[in-house]
């Protein structure tokens, strides 16, 4: 049975796991394991998308369809949509990083027209294709070639940057501002400390991207 107490616990767990995935993606980036870093960055974005869905479920608890809620938790495309919707609104309404907004927009609708968002020779112009290309070996039966993960530093950084923006946009969702329940306190200190942490880590990452 899904109730408000469960959802309140769920939102923090989702945020913390998304942050863990993102930090692991950063470690892989620093170790020059760019393909695996891309995979974990996209996975962090997916995980963060569940925060928005948890928010909607919380505010519509009396009419919640648990099957549909579970579907949104298990459907990669829907999780991408939830993450990018919230992030683009924040980036565009709050004067955020226009480059990141543009990069996210290229993935909007889950269609990507050109590199660096997919490897040359791959035939899956979708975000899930990029995710899978970054972790699995494949074969092109048309020309008999083997396709191996071959992520580049530039695209790995771009996905890290997107993941940071996505998670940053979800901090307030995770710790209180958008929850319609007067009995729940807003954890202002936690919100501010998480914003400061993500900002500091992203700034440090920019130093090593060159």
mmCIF file of C-alpha atoms in Angstrom:
data_model
loop_
_atom_site.group_PDB
_atom_site.id
_atom_site.type_symbol
_atom_site.label_atom_id
_atom_site.label_comp_id
_atom_site.label_asym_id
_atom_site.label_seq_id
_atom_site.Cartn_x
_atom_site.Cartn_y
_atom_site.Cartn_z
ATOM 1 C CA UNK A 1 0.000 0.000 0.000
ATOM 2 C CA UNK A 2 1.409 3.372 -1.035
ATOM 3 C CA UNK A 3 0.803 6.167 1.450
ATOM 4 C CA UNK A 4 2.293 9.604 2.130
ATOM 5 C CA UNK A 5 4.754 8.297 4.705
ATOM 6 C CA UNK A 6 6.210 5.848 2.208
ATOM 7 C CA UNK A 7 6.486 8.527 -0.474
ATOM 8 C CA UNK A 8 8.224 10.944 1.896
ATOM 9 C CA UNK A 9 10.837 8.310 2.679
ATOM 10 C CA UNK A 10 11.058 7.329 -0.978
ATOM 11 C CA UNK A 11 11.893 10.809 -2.250
ATOM 12 C CA UNK A 12 15.005 11.141 -0.077
ATOM 13 C CA UNK A 13 16.199 7.658 -0.968
ATOM 14 C CA UNK A 14 15.783 8.397 -4.669
ATOM 15 C CA UNK A 15 17.763 11.620 -4.375
ATOM 16 C CA UNK A 16 20.593 9.998 -2.425
ATOM 17 C CA UNK A 17 20.860 7.112 -4.889
ATOM 18 C CA UNK A 18 20.838 9.464 -7.867
ATOM 19 C CA UNK A 19 23.611 11.487 -6.233
ATOM 20 C CA UNK A 20 25.615 8.312 -5.569
ATOM 21 C CA UNK A 21 25.299 7.280 -9.231
ATOM 22 C CA UNK A 22 26.370 10.752 -10.353
ATOM 23 C CA UNK A 23 29.408 10.817 -8.070
ATOM 24 C CA UNK A 24 30.406 7.354 -9.316
ATOM 25 C CA UNK A 25 30.067 8.636 -12.893
ATOM 26 C CA UNK A 26 32.408 11.470 -11.959
ATOM 27 C CA UNK A 27 34.974 9.030 -10.535
ATOM 28 C CA UNK A 28 34.900 7.076 -13.801
ATOM 29 C CA UNK A 29 35.310 10.314 -15.757
ATOM 30 C CA UNK A 30 38.376 11.233 -13.720
ATOM 31 C CA UNK A 31 39.759 7.752 -14.394
ATOM 32 C CA UNK A 32 39.158 8.288 -18.141
ATOM 33 C CA UNK A 33 36.560 5.519 -18.310
ATOM 34 C CA UNK A 34 34.320 7.723 -20.438
ATOM 35 C CA UNK A 35 31.826 5.159 -21.752
ATOM 36 C CA UNK A 36 31.021 3.844 -18.285
ATOM 37 C CA UNK A 37 30.803 7.415 -17.005
ATOM 38 C CA UNK A 38 28.186 8.198 -19.678
ATOM 39 C CA UNK A 39 26.187 5.131 -18.686
ATOM 40 C CA UNK A 40 26.095 6.107 -15.014
ATOM 41 C CA UNK A 41 25.343 9.764 -15.779
ATOM 42 C CA UNK A 42 22.293 8.742 -17.802
ATOM 43 C CA UNK A 43 21.286 6.288 -15.082
ATOM 44 C CA UNK A 44 21.547 9.094 -12.493
ATOM 45 C CA UNK A 45 19.295 11.226 -14.707
ATOM 46 C CA UNK A 46 16.769 8.384 -14.918
ATOM 47 C CA UNK A 47 16.787 7.903 -11.154
ATOM 48 C CA UNK A 48 16.269 11.620 -10.516
ATOM 49 C CA UNK A 49 13.231 11.547 -12.795
ATOM 50 C CA UNK A 50 11.476 9.349 -10.238
ATOM 51 C CA UNK A 51 11.480 12.282 -7.809
ATOM 52 C CA UNK A 52 9.069 14.263 -9.964
ATOM 53 C CA UNK A 53 6.782 11.232 -10.294
ATOM 54 C CA UNK A 54 6.886 10.729 -6.528
ATOM 55 C CA UNK A 55 5.877 14.372 -6.073
ATOM 56 C CA UNK A 56 2.870 13.940 -8.370
ATOM 57 C CA UNK A 57 1.872 10.754 -6.561
ATOM 58 C CA UNK A 58 2.113 12.506 -3.187
ATOM 59 C CA UNK A 59 -0.107 15.381 -4.257
ATOM 60 C CA UNK A 60 -2.659 13.020 -5.811
ATOM 61 C CA UNK A 61 -2.489 10.281 -3.192
ATOM 62 C CA UNK A 62 -6.271 9.896 -2.952
ATOM 63 C CA UNK A 63 -6.611 9.173 -6.662
ATOM 64 C CA UNK A 64 -3.296 7.417 -7.220
ATOM 65 C CA UNK A 65 -3.258 4.560 -9.709
ATOM 66 C CA UNK A 66 -0.526 2.332 -8.276
ATOM 67 C CA UNK A 67 -0.044 0.389 -11.510
ATOM 68 C CA UNK A 68 0.577 3.571 -13.497
ATOM 69 C CA UNK A 69 2.852 4.869 -10.767
ATOM 70 C CA UNK A 70 4.899 1.681 -10.896
ATOM 71 C CA UNK A 71 5.031 1.885 -14.702
ATOM 72 C CA UNK A 72 6.621 5.329 -14.498
ATOM 73 C CA UNK A 73 9.191 3.922 -12.091
ATOM 74 C CA UNK A 74 10.205 1.162 -14.506
ATOM 75 C CA UNK A 75 9.933 2.874 -17.904
ATOM 76 C CA UNK A 76 13.252 4.452 -18.956
ATOM 77 C CA UNK A 77 11.684 6.848 -21.451
ATOM 78 C CA UNK A 78 9.188 8.182 -18.916
ATOM 79 C CA UNK A 79 11.935 8.689 -16.348
ATOM 80 C CA UNK A 80 13.991 10.659 -18.890
ATOM 81 C CA UNK A 81 10.928 12.753 -19.683
ATOM 82 C CA UNK A 82 10.297 13.522 -16.010
ATOM 83 C CA UNK A 83 13.927 14.520 -15.418
ATOM 84 C CA UNK A 84 14.301 16.726 -18.448
ATOM 85 C CA UNK A 85 10.904 18.418 -18.069
ATOM 86 C CA UNK A 86 11.746 19.705 -14.602
ATOM 87 C CA UNK A 87 15.322 20.607 -15.528
ATOM 88 C CA UNK A 88 14.412 22.572 -18.665
ATOM 89 C CA UNK A 89 11.747 24.541 -16.804
ATOM 90 C CA UNK A 90 14.295 25.491 -14.146
ATOM 91 C CA UNK A 91 17.079 26.263 -16.622
ATOM 92 C CA UNK A 92 14.876 28.476 -18.765
ATOM 93 C CA UNK A 93 12.929 30.222 -15.997
ATOM 94 C CA UNK A 94 15.874 30.878 -13.688
ATOM 95 C CA UNK A 95 18.470 31.960 -16.231
ATOM 96 C CA UNK A 96 20.491 28.786 -15.990
ATOM 97 C CA UNK A 97 23.287 27.426 -18.130
ATOM 98 C CA UNK A 98 22.122 27.936 -21.725
ATOM 99 C CA UNK A 99 24.609 25.403 -23.077
ATOM 100 C CA UNK A 100 23.233 22.688 -20.806
ATOM 101 C CA UNK A 101 19.687 23.679 -21.721
ATOM 102 C CA UNK A 102 20.578 23.388 -25.398
ATOM 103 C CA UNK A 103 22.181 19.976 -24.879
ATOM 104 C CA UNK A 104 19.138 18.705 -23.003
ATOM 105 C CA UNK A 105 16.901 20.082 -25.740
ATOM 106 C CA UNK A 106 18.827 18.036 -28.303
ATOM 107 C CA UNK A 107 17.799 14.974 -26.349
ATOM 108 C CA UNK A 108 14.231 16.195 -25.952
ATOM 109 C CA UNK A 109 11.863 13.790 -27.600
ATOM 110 C CA UNK A 110 14.693 11.290 -27.292
ATOM 111 C CA UNK A 111 15.952 11.910 -30.805
ATOM 112 C CA UNK A 112 19.551 12.919 -31.400
ATOM 113 C CA UNK A 113 20.665 14.007 -34.840
ATOM 114 C CA UNK A 114 24.441 14.063 -34.617
ATOM 115 C CA UNK A 115 27.529 13.473 -32.516
ATOM 116 C CA UNK A 116 28.751 13.874 -29.810
ATOM 117 C CA UNK A 117 25.543 12.396 -28.430
ATOM 118 C CA UNK A 118 26.024 9.084 -30.188
ATOM 119 C CA UNK A 119 28.970 7.195 -31.583
ATOM 120 C CA UNK A 120 29.518 7.224 -35.315
ATOM 121 C CA UNK A 121 28.243 4.062 -36.915
ATOM 122 C CA UNK A 122 25.602 3.380 -34.307
ATOM 123 C CA UNK A 123 22.046 3.300 -35.593
ATOM 124 C CA UNK A 124 20.048 4.142 -32.456
ATOM 125 C CA UNK A 125 19.284 7.888 -32.451
ATOM 126 C CA UNK A 126 17.684 7.755 -29.002
ATOM 127 C CA UNK A 127 18.817 8.377 -25.471
ATOM 128 C CA UNK A 128 18.338 4.717 -24.592
ATOM 129 C CA UNK A 129 20.518 3.904 -27.584
ATOM 130 C CA UNK A 130 23.246 6.165 -26.238
ATOM 131 C CA UNK A 131 22.913 4.543 -22.825
ATOM 132 C CA UNK A 132 23.186 1.047 -24.271
ATOM 133 C CA UNK A 133 25.978 1.977 -26.687
ATOM 134 C CA UNK A 134 28.042 3.195 -23.741
ATOM 135 C CA UNK A 135 27.980 -0.135 -21.918
ATOM 136 C CA UNK A 136 27.358 -3.011 -24.359
ATOM 137 C CA UNK A 137 29.340 -4.554 -27.189
ATOM 138 C CA UNK A 138 27.251 -4.855 -30.373
ATOM 139 C CA UNK A 139 27.572 -5.975 -33.976
ATOM 140 C CA UNK A 140 26.657 -4.281 -37.249
ATOM 141 C CA UNK A 141 25.416 -7.143 -39.411
ATOM 142 C CA UNK A 142 25.310 -4.827 -42.427
ATOM 143 C CA UNK A 143 29.056 -4.460 -42.715
ATOM 144 C CA UNK A 144 30.149 -7.216 -40.361
ATOM 145 C CA UNK A 145 31.836 -4.914 -37.868
ATOM 146 C CA UNK A 146 32.016 -5.155 -34.088
ATOM 147 C CA UNK A 147 30.834 -2.085 -32.170
ATOM 148 C CA UNK A 148 32.413 -1.515 -28.793
ATOM 149 C CA UNK A 149 31.763 1.255 -26.249
ATOM 150 C CA UNK A 150 33.908 4.193 -27.298
ATOM 151 C CA UNK A 151 32.786 7.211 -25.311
ATOM 152 C CA UNK A 152 34.740 10.431 -25.696
ATOM 153 C CA UNK A 153 35.792 12.843 -22.989
ATOM 154 C CA UNK A 154 33.706 15.697 -24.394
ATOM 155 C CA UNK A 155 30.432 13.778 -24.453
ATOM 156 C CA UNK A 156 31.153 12.191 -21.067
ATOM 157 C CA UNK A 157 31.559 15.659 -19.583
ATOM 158 C CA UNK A 158 28.385 16.889 -21.275
ATOM 159 C CA UNK A 159 26.359 14.075 -19.753
ATOM 160 C CA UNK A 160 27.913 14.699 -16.347
ATOM 161 C CA UNK A 161 27.011 18.354 -16.625
ATOM 162 C CA UNK A 162 23.443 17.481 -17.597
ATOM 163 C CA UNK A 163 23.163 15.038 -14.709
ATOM 164 C CA UNK A 164 24.361 17.697 -12.263
ATOM 165 C CA UNK A 165 21.776 20.174 -13.580
ATOM 166 C CA UNK A 166 19.021 17.552 -13.394
ATOM 167 C CA UNK A 167 19.875 16.605 -9.808
ATOM 168 C CA UNK A 168 20.273 20.251 -8.782
ATOM 169 C CA UNK A 169 16.782 20.993 -10.093
ATOM 170 C CA UNK A 170 15.378 18.176 -7.942
ATOM 171 C CA UNK A 171 16.931 19.146 -4.590
ATOM 172 C CA UNK A 172 13.908 21.098 -3.437
ATOM 173 C CA UNK A 173 11.621 18.282 -4.533
ATOM 174 C CA UNK A 174 13.665 15.892 -2.406
ATOM 175 C CA UNK A 175 13.749 17.989 0.751
ATOM 176 C CA UNK A 176 10.532 19.896 1.005
ATOM 177 C CA UNK A 177 9.624 22.990 -0.973
ATOM 178 C CA UNK A 178 7.087 21.441 -3.339
ATOM 179 C CA UNK A 179 5.292 19.085 -0.940
ATOM 180 C CA UNK A 180 1.726 20.136 -0.150
ATOM 181 C CA UNK A 181 1.498 18.962 3.437
ATOM 182 C CA UNK A 182 1.572 21.416 6.320
ATOM 183 C CA UNK A 183 2.673 18.690 8.714
ATOM 184 C CA UNK A 184 5.994 18.313 6.883
ATOM 185 C CA UNK A 185 8.796 20.712 7.686
ATOM 186 C CA UNK A 186 10.987 22.106 4.925
ATOM 187 C CA UNK A 187 14.618 21.218 5.497
ATOM 188 C CA UNK A 188 16.116 24.532 4.435
ATOM 189 C CA UNK A 189 19.598 23.745 5.758
ATOM 190 C CA UNK A 190 19.709 20.456 3.842
ATOM 191 C CA UNK A 191 18.514 22.128 0.645
ATOM 192 C CA UNK A 192 21.183 24.809 0.883
ATOM 193 C CA UNK A 193 23.958 22.372 1.801
ATOM 194 C CA UNK A 194 23.101 20.069 -1.114
ATOM 195 C CA UNK A 195 23.032 23.005 -3.539
ATOM 196 C CA UNK A 196 26.420 24.152 -2.266
ATOM 197 C CA UNK A 197 27.850 20.623 -2.546
ATOM 198 C CA UNK A 198 26.708 20.056 -6.127
ATOM 199 C CA UNK A 199 27.815 23.533 -7.200
ATOM 200 C CA UNK A 200 31.277 23.013 -5.674
ATOM 201 C CA UNK A 201 31.734 19.594 -7.293
ATOM 202 C CA UNK A 202 30.621 20.809 -10.708
ATOM 203 C CA UNK A 203 33.013 23.763 -10.522
ATOM 204 C CA UNK A 204 35.869 21.388 -9.636
ATOM 205 C CA UNK A 205 34.906 19.145 -12.535
ATOM 206 C CA UNK A 206 35.128 22.039 -14.978
ATOM 207 C CA UNK A 207 38.801 22.439 -14.085
ATOM 208 C CA UNK A 208 39.700 18.937 -15.280
ATOM 209 C CA UNK A 209 37.469 18.751 -18.349
ATOM 210 C CA UNK A 210 40.045 20.425 -20.598
#
